[in-house]
Short mmCIF file of C-alpha atoms in Angstrom, two decimals:
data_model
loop_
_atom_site.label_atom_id
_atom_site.label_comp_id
_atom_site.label_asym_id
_atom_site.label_seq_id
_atom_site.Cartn_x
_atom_site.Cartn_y
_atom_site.Cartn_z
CA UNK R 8 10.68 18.53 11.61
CA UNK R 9 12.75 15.58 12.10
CA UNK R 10 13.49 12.70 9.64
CA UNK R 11 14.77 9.22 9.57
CA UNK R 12 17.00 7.82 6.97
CA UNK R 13 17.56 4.29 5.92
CA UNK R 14 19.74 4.25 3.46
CA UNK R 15 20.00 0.50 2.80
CA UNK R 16 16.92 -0.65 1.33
CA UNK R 17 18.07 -4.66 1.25
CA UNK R 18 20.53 -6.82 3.18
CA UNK R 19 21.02 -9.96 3.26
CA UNK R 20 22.38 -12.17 6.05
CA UNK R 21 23.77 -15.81 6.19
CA UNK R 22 21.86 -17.77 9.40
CA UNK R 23 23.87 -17.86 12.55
CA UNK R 24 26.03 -14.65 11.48
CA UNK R 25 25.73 -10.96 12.44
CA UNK R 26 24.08 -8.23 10.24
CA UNK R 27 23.83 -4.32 11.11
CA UNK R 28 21.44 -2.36 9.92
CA UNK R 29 21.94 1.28 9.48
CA UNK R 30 20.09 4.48 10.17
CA UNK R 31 20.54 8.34 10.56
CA UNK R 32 18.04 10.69 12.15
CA UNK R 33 17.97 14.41 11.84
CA UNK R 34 16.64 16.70 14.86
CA UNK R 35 17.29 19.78 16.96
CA UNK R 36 15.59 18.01 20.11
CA UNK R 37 18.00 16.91 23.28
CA UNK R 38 15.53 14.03 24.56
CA UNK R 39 13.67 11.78 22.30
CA UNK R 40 13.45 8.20 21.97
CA UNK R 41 14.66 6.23 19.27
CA UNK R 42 12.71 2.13 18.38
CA UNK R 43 13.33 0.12 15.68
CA UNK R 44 10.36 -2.25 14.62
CA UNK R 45 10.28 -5.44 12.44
CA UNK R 46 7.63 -6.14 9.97
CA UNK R 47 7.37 -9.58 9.11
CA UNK R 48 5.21 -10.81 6.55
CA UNK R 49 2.05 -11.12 8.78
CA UNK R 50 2.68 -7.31 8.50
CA UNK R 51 2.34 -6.63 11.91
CA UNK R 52 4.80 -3.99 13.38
CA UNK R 53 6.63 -5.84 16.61
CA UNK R 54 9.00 -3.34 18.73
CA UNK R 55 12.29 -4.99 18.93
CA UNK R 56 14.06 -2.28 21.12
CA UNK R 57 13.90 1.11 22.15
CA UNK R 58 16.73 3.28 23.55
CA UNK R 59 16.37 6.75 25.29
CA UNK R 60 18.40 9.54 23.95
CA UNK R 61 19.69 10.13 27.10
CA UNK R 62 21.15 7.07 28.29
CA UNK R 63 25.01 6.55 26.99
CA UNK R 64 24.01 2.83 27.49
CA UNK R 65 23.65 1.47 24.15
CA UNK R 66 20.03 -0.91 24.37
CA UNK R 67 20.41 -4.63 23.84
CA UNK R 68 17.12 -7.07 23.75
CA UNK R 69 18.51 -10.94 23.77
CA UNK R 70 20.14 -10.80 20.30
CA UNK R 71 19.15 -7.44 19.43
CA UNK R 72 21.33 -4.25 20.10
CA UNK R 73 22.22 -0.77 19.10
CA UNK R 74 24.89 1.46 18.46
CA UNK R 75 23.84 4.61 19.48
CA UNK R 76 25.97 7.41 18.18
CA UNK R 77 23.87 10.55 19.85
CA UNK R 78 26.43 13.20 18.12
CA UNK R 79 26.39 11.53 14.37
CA UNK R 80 22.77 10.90 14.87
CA UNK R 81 22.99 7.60 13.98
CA UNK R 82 21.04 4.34 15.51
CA UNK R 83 22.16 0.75 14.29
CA UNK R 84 20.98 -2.22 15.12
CA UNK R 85 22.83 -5.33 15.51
CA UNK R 86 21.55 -9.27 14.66
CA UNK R 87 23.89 -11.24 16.27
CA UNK R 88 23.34 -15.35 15.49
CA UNK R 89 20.53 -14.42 12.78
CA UNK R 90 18.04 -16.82 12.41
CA UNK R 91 15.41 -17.77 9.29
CA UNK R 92 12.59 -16.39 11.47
CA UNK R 93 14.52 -12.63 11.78
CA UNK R 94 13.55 -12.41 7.63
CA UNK R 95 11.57 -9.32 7.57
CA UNK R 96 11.65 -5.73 7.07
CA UNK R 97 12.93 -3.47 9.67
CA UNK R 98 11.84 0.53 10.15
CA UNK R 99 14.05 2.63 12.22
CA UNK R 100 11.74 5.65 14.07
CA UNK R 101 12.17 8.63 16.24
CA UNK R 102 9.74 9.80 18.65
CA UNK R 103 9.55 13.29 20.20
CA UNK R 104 9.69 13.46 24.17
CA UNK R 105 7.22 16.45 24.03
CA UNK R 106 3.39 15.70 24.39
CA UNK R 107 2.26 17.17 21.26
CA UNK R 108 4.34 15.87 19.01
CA UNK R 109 4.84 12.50 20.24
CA UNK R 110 4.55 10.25 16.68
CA UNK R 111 6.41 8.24 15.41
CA UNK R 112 8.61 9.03 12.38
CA UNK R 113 9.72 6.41 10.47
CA UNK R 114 12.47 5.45 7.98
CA UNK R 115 11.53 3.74 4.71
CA UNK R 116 12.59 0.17 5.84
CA UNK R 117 14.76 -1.88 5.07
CA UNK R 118 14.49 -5.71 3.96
CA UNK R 119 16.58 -8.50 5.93
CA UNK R 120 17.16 -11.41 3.88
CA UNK R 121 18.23 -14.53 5.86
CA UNK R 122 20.03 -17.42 3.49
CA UNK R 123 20.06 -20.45 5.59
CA UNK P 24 1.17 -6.40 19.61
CA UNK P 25 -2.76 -8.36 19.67
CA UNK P 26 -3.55 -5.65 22.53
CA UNK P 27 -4.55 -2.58 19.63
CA UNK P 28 -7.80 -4.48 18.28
CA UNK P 29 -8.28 -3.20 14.45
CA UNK P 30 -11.43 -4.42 12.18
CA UNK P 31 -11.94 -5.14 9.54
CA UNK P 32 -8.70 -6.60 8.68
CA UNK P 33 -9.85 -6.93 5.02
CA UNK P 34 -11.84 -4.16 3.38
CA UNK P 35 -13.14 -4.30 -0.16
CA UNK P 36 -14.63 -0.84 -1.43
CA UNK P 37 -15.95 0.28 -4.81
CA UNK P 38 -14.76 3.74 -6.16
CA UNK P 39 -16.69 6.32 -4.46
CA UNK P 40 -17.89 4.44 -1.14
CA UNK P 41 -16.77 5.17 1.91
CA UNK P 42 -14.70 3.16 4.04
CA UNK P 43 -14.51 3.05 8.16
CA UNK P 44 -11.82 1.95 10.45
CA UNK P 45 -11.74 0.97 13.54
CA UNK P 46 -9.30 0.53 16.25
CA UNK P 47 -9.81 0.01 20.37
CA UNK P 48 -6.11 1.08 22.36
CA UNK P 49 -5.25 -1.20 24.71
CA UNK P 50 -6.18 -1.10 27.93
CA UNK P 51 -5.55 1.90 29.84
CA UNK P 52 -4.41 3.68 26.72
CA UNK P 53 -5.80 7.03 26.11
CA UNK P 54 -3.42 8.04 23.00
CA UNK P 55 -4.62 6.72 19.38
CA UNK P 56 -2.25 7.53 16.20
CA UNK P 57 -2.86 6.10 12.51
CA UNK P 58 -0.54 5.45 10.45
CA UNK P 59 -0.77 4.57 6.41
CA UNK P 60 1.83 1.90 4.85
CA UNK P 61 1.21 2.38 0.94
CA UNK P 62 2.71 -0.81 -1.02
CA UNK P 63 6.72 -0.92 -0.65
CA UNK P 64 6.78 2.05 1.41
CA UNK P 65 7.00 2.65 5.04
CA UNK P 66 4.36 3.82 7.14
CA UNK P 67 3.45 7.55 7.53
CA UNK P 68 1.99 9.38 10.20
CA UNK P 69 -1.35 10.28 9.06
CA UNK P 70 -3.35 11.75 13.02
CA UNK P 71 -2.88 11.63 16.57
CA UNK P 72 -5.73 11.41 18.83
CA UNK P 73 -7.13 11.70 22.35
CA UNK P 74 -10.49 11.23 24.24
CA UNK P 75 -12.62 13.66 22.05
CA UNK P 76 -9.68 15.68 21.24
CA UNK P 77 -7.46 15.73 17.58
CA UNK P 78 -3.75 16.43 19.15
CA UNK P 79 -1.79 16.49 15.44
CA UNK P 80 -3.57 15.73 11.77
CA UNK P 81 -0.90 17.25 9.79
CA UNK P 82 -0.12 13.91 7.39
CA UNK P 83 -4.20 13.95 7.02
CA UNK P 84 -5.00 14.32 3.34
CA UNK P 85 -7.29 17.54 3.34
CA UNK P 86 -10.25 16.17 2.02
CA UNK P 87 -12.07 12.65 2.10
CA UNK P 88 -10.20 11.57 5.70
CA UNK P 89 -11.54 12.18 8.51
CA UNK P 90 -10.52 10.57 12.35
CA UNK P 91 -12.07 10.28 15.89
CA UNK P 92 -11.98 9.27 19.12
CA UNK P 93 -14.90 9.51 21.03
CA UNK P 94 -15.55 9.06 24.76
CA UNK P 95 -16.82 5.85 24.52
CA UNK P 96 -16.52 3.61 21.35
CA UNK P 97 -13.22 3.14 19.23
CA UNK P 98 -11.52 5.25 17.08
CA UNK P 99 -12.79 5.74 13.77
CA UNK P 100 -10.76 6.42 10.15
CA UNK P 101 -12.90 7.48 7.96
CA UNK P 102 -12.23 7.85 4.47
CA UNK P 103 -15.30 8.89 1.98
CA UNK P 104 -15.28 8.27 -1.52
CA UNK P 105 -12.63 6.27 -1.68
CA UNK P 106 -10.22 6.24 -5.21
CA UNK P 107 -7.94 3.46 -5.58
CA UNK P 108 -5.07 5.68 -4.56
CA UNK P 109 -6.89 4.99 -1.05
CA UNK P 110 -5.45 1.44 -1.15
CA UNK P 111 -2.92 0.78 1.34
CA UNK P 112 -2.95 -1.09 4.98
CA UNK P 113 -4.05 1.38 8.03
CA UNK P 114 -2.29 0.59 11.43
CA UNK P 115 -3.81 2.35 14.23
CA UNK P 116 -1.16 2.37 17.16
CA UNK P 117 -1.87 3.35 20.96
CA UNK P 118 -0.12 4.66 23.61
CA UNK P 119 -0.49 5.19 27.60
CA UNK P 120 0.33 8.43 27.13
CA UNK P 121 1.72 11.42 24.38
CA UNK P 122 4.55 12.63 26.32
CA UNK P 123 7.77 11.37 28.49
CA UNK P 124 6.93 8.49 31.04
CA UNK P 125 8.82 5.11 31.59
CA UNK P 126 8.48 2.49 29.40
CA UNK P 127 6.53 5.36 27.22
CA UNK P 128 5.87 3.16 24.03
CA UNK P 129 3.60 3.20 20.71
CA UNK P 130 2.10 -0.42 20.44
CA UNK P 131 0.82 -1.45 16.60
CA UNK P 132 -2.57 -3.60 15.46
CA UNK P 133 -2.31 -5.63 12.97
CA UNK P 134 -3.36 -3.09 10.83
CA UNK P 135 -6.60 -3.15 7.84
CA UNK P 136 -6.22 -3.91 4.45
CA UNK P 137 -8.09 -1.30 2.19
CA UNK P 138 -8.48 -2.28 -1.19
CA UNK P 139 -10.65 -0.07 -3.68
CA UNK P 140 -11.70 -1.52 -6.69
#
C-alpha cells in the first residue's frame, strides 16, 4: 500500500517570501500521479497542482511549483511571493494510475502560517 | 471545486439515529470516492464508487457505514446509529474516470459537517 508523509506539521511564512513544504511518498508503482491540495478555512479542498510521475518536468501553477525528486520519493512544493490569502493547510496525495485503485492517499497536512 | 454538490452541509444527529449523505459528481463524472477528515487530521479514504458498482470500501468501518451509487440519484453515505465518534466532515470527491486519462483529476465538495450529540 502506499503512504504519504508530511513530516512538518506547521510553517510559517513572512508575506512576499518563499516557503517549501515538504513531503515523502512510499510506493512500488512506476506511474502515478502526485497533487497537493490546500484547505483553507472554508474547508474546502482546492487542487493547487498536480504532476505526473512520468514527466522529468517539475509542475509549476502561477506561484506554485514542485520539486519532484522521483528516486527519493519526495514532492515539495514551493510558495514563491506568499501572500495572507495562501494561510491554510496543505495535504500532499498520491494517486494510483491503475483503475482500481485510483484514491487518493493523503498526508496528514500541514499548516501554512502567513505573518504579514 | 462548487461542481461536486454535497447536502446537507450541516448535520445535527442524536446518538443512535442515522445520518445520510449526499453527493451529485459533476457533470460527466461517473467515479464517486468519500473521504472522512476527523478534527486535526487529514482526510482518509473511506469508498470508491461507480454506477451501481462498489470499486474499493476497504477504509469503510465494518459496521454502521454503508455507500451507494445508484443509476439515477446521488450517492448516498449512510451511517446508522450514529456515536459521537461519527463526528467529523464527509467530502465526497468525483472523478471522470478511475484510471489513467489526461487531465485525470479527483475534484472535492465542500464537504458535510456531521455532528452527533
Amino acid at each position: 500500500a502506499q503512504t504519504v508523509t508530511q513530516s512538518q506539521p506547521e510553517m510559517s511564512v513572512q508575506e512576499a517570501e518563499t516557503v517549501t513544504l515538504s513531503c515523502t511518498y512510499d510506493t512500488s508503482e512506476s506511474d502515478y500521479y502526485l497533487f497537493w491540495y490546500k484547505q483553507p478555512p472554508s474547508r474546502q479542498m482546492i487542487l493547487v497542482i498536480r504532476q505526473e510521475a512520468y514527466k522529468q518536468q517539475n509542475a509549476t501553477e502561477n506561484r506554485f511549483s514542485v520539486n519532484f525528486q522521483k528516486a527519493a520519493k519526495s514532492f515539495s512544493l514551493k510558495i514563491s511571493d506568499s501572500q495572507l490569502g495562501d494561510a491554510a493547510m496543505y495535504f500532499c496525495a498520491y494517486r494510483s494510475y491503475t483503475g482500481a485503485n485510483s484514491k487518493l492517499t493523503f498526508g496528514k497536512g500541514i499548516t501554512l502560517s502567513v505573518r504579514p | 471545486n462548487a461542481g461536486v454538490m454535497q447536502n446537507p452541509r450541516h448535520l445535527v444527529r442524536r446518538r443512535g439515529q442515522e445520518a445520510r449523505l449526499r453527493c451529485s459528481p459533476m457533470k460527466g463524472h461517473s467515479h464517486v470516492y468519500w473521504y472522512r477528515q476527523l478534527p486535526e487530521e487529514g482526510l482518509k479514504f473511506m469508498v470508491y464508487l461507480q454506477k451501481e458498482n462498489i470499486i474499493d470500501e476497504s477504509g469503510m468501518p465494518k459496521e454502521r457505514f454503508s455507500a451507494e451509487f445508484p443509476k439515477e440519484g446521488p450517492s448516498i453515505l449512510r451511517i446508522q446509529q450514529v456515536v459521537r465518534g461519527d463526528s467529523a466532515a464527509y467530502f465526497c470527491a468525483s472523478s471522470p474516470v478511475g484510471g489513467l486519462t489526461t487531465g485525470n483529476t479527483i475534484y472535492f465538495g465542500e464537504g458535510s459537517w456531521l455532528t452527533v450529540v
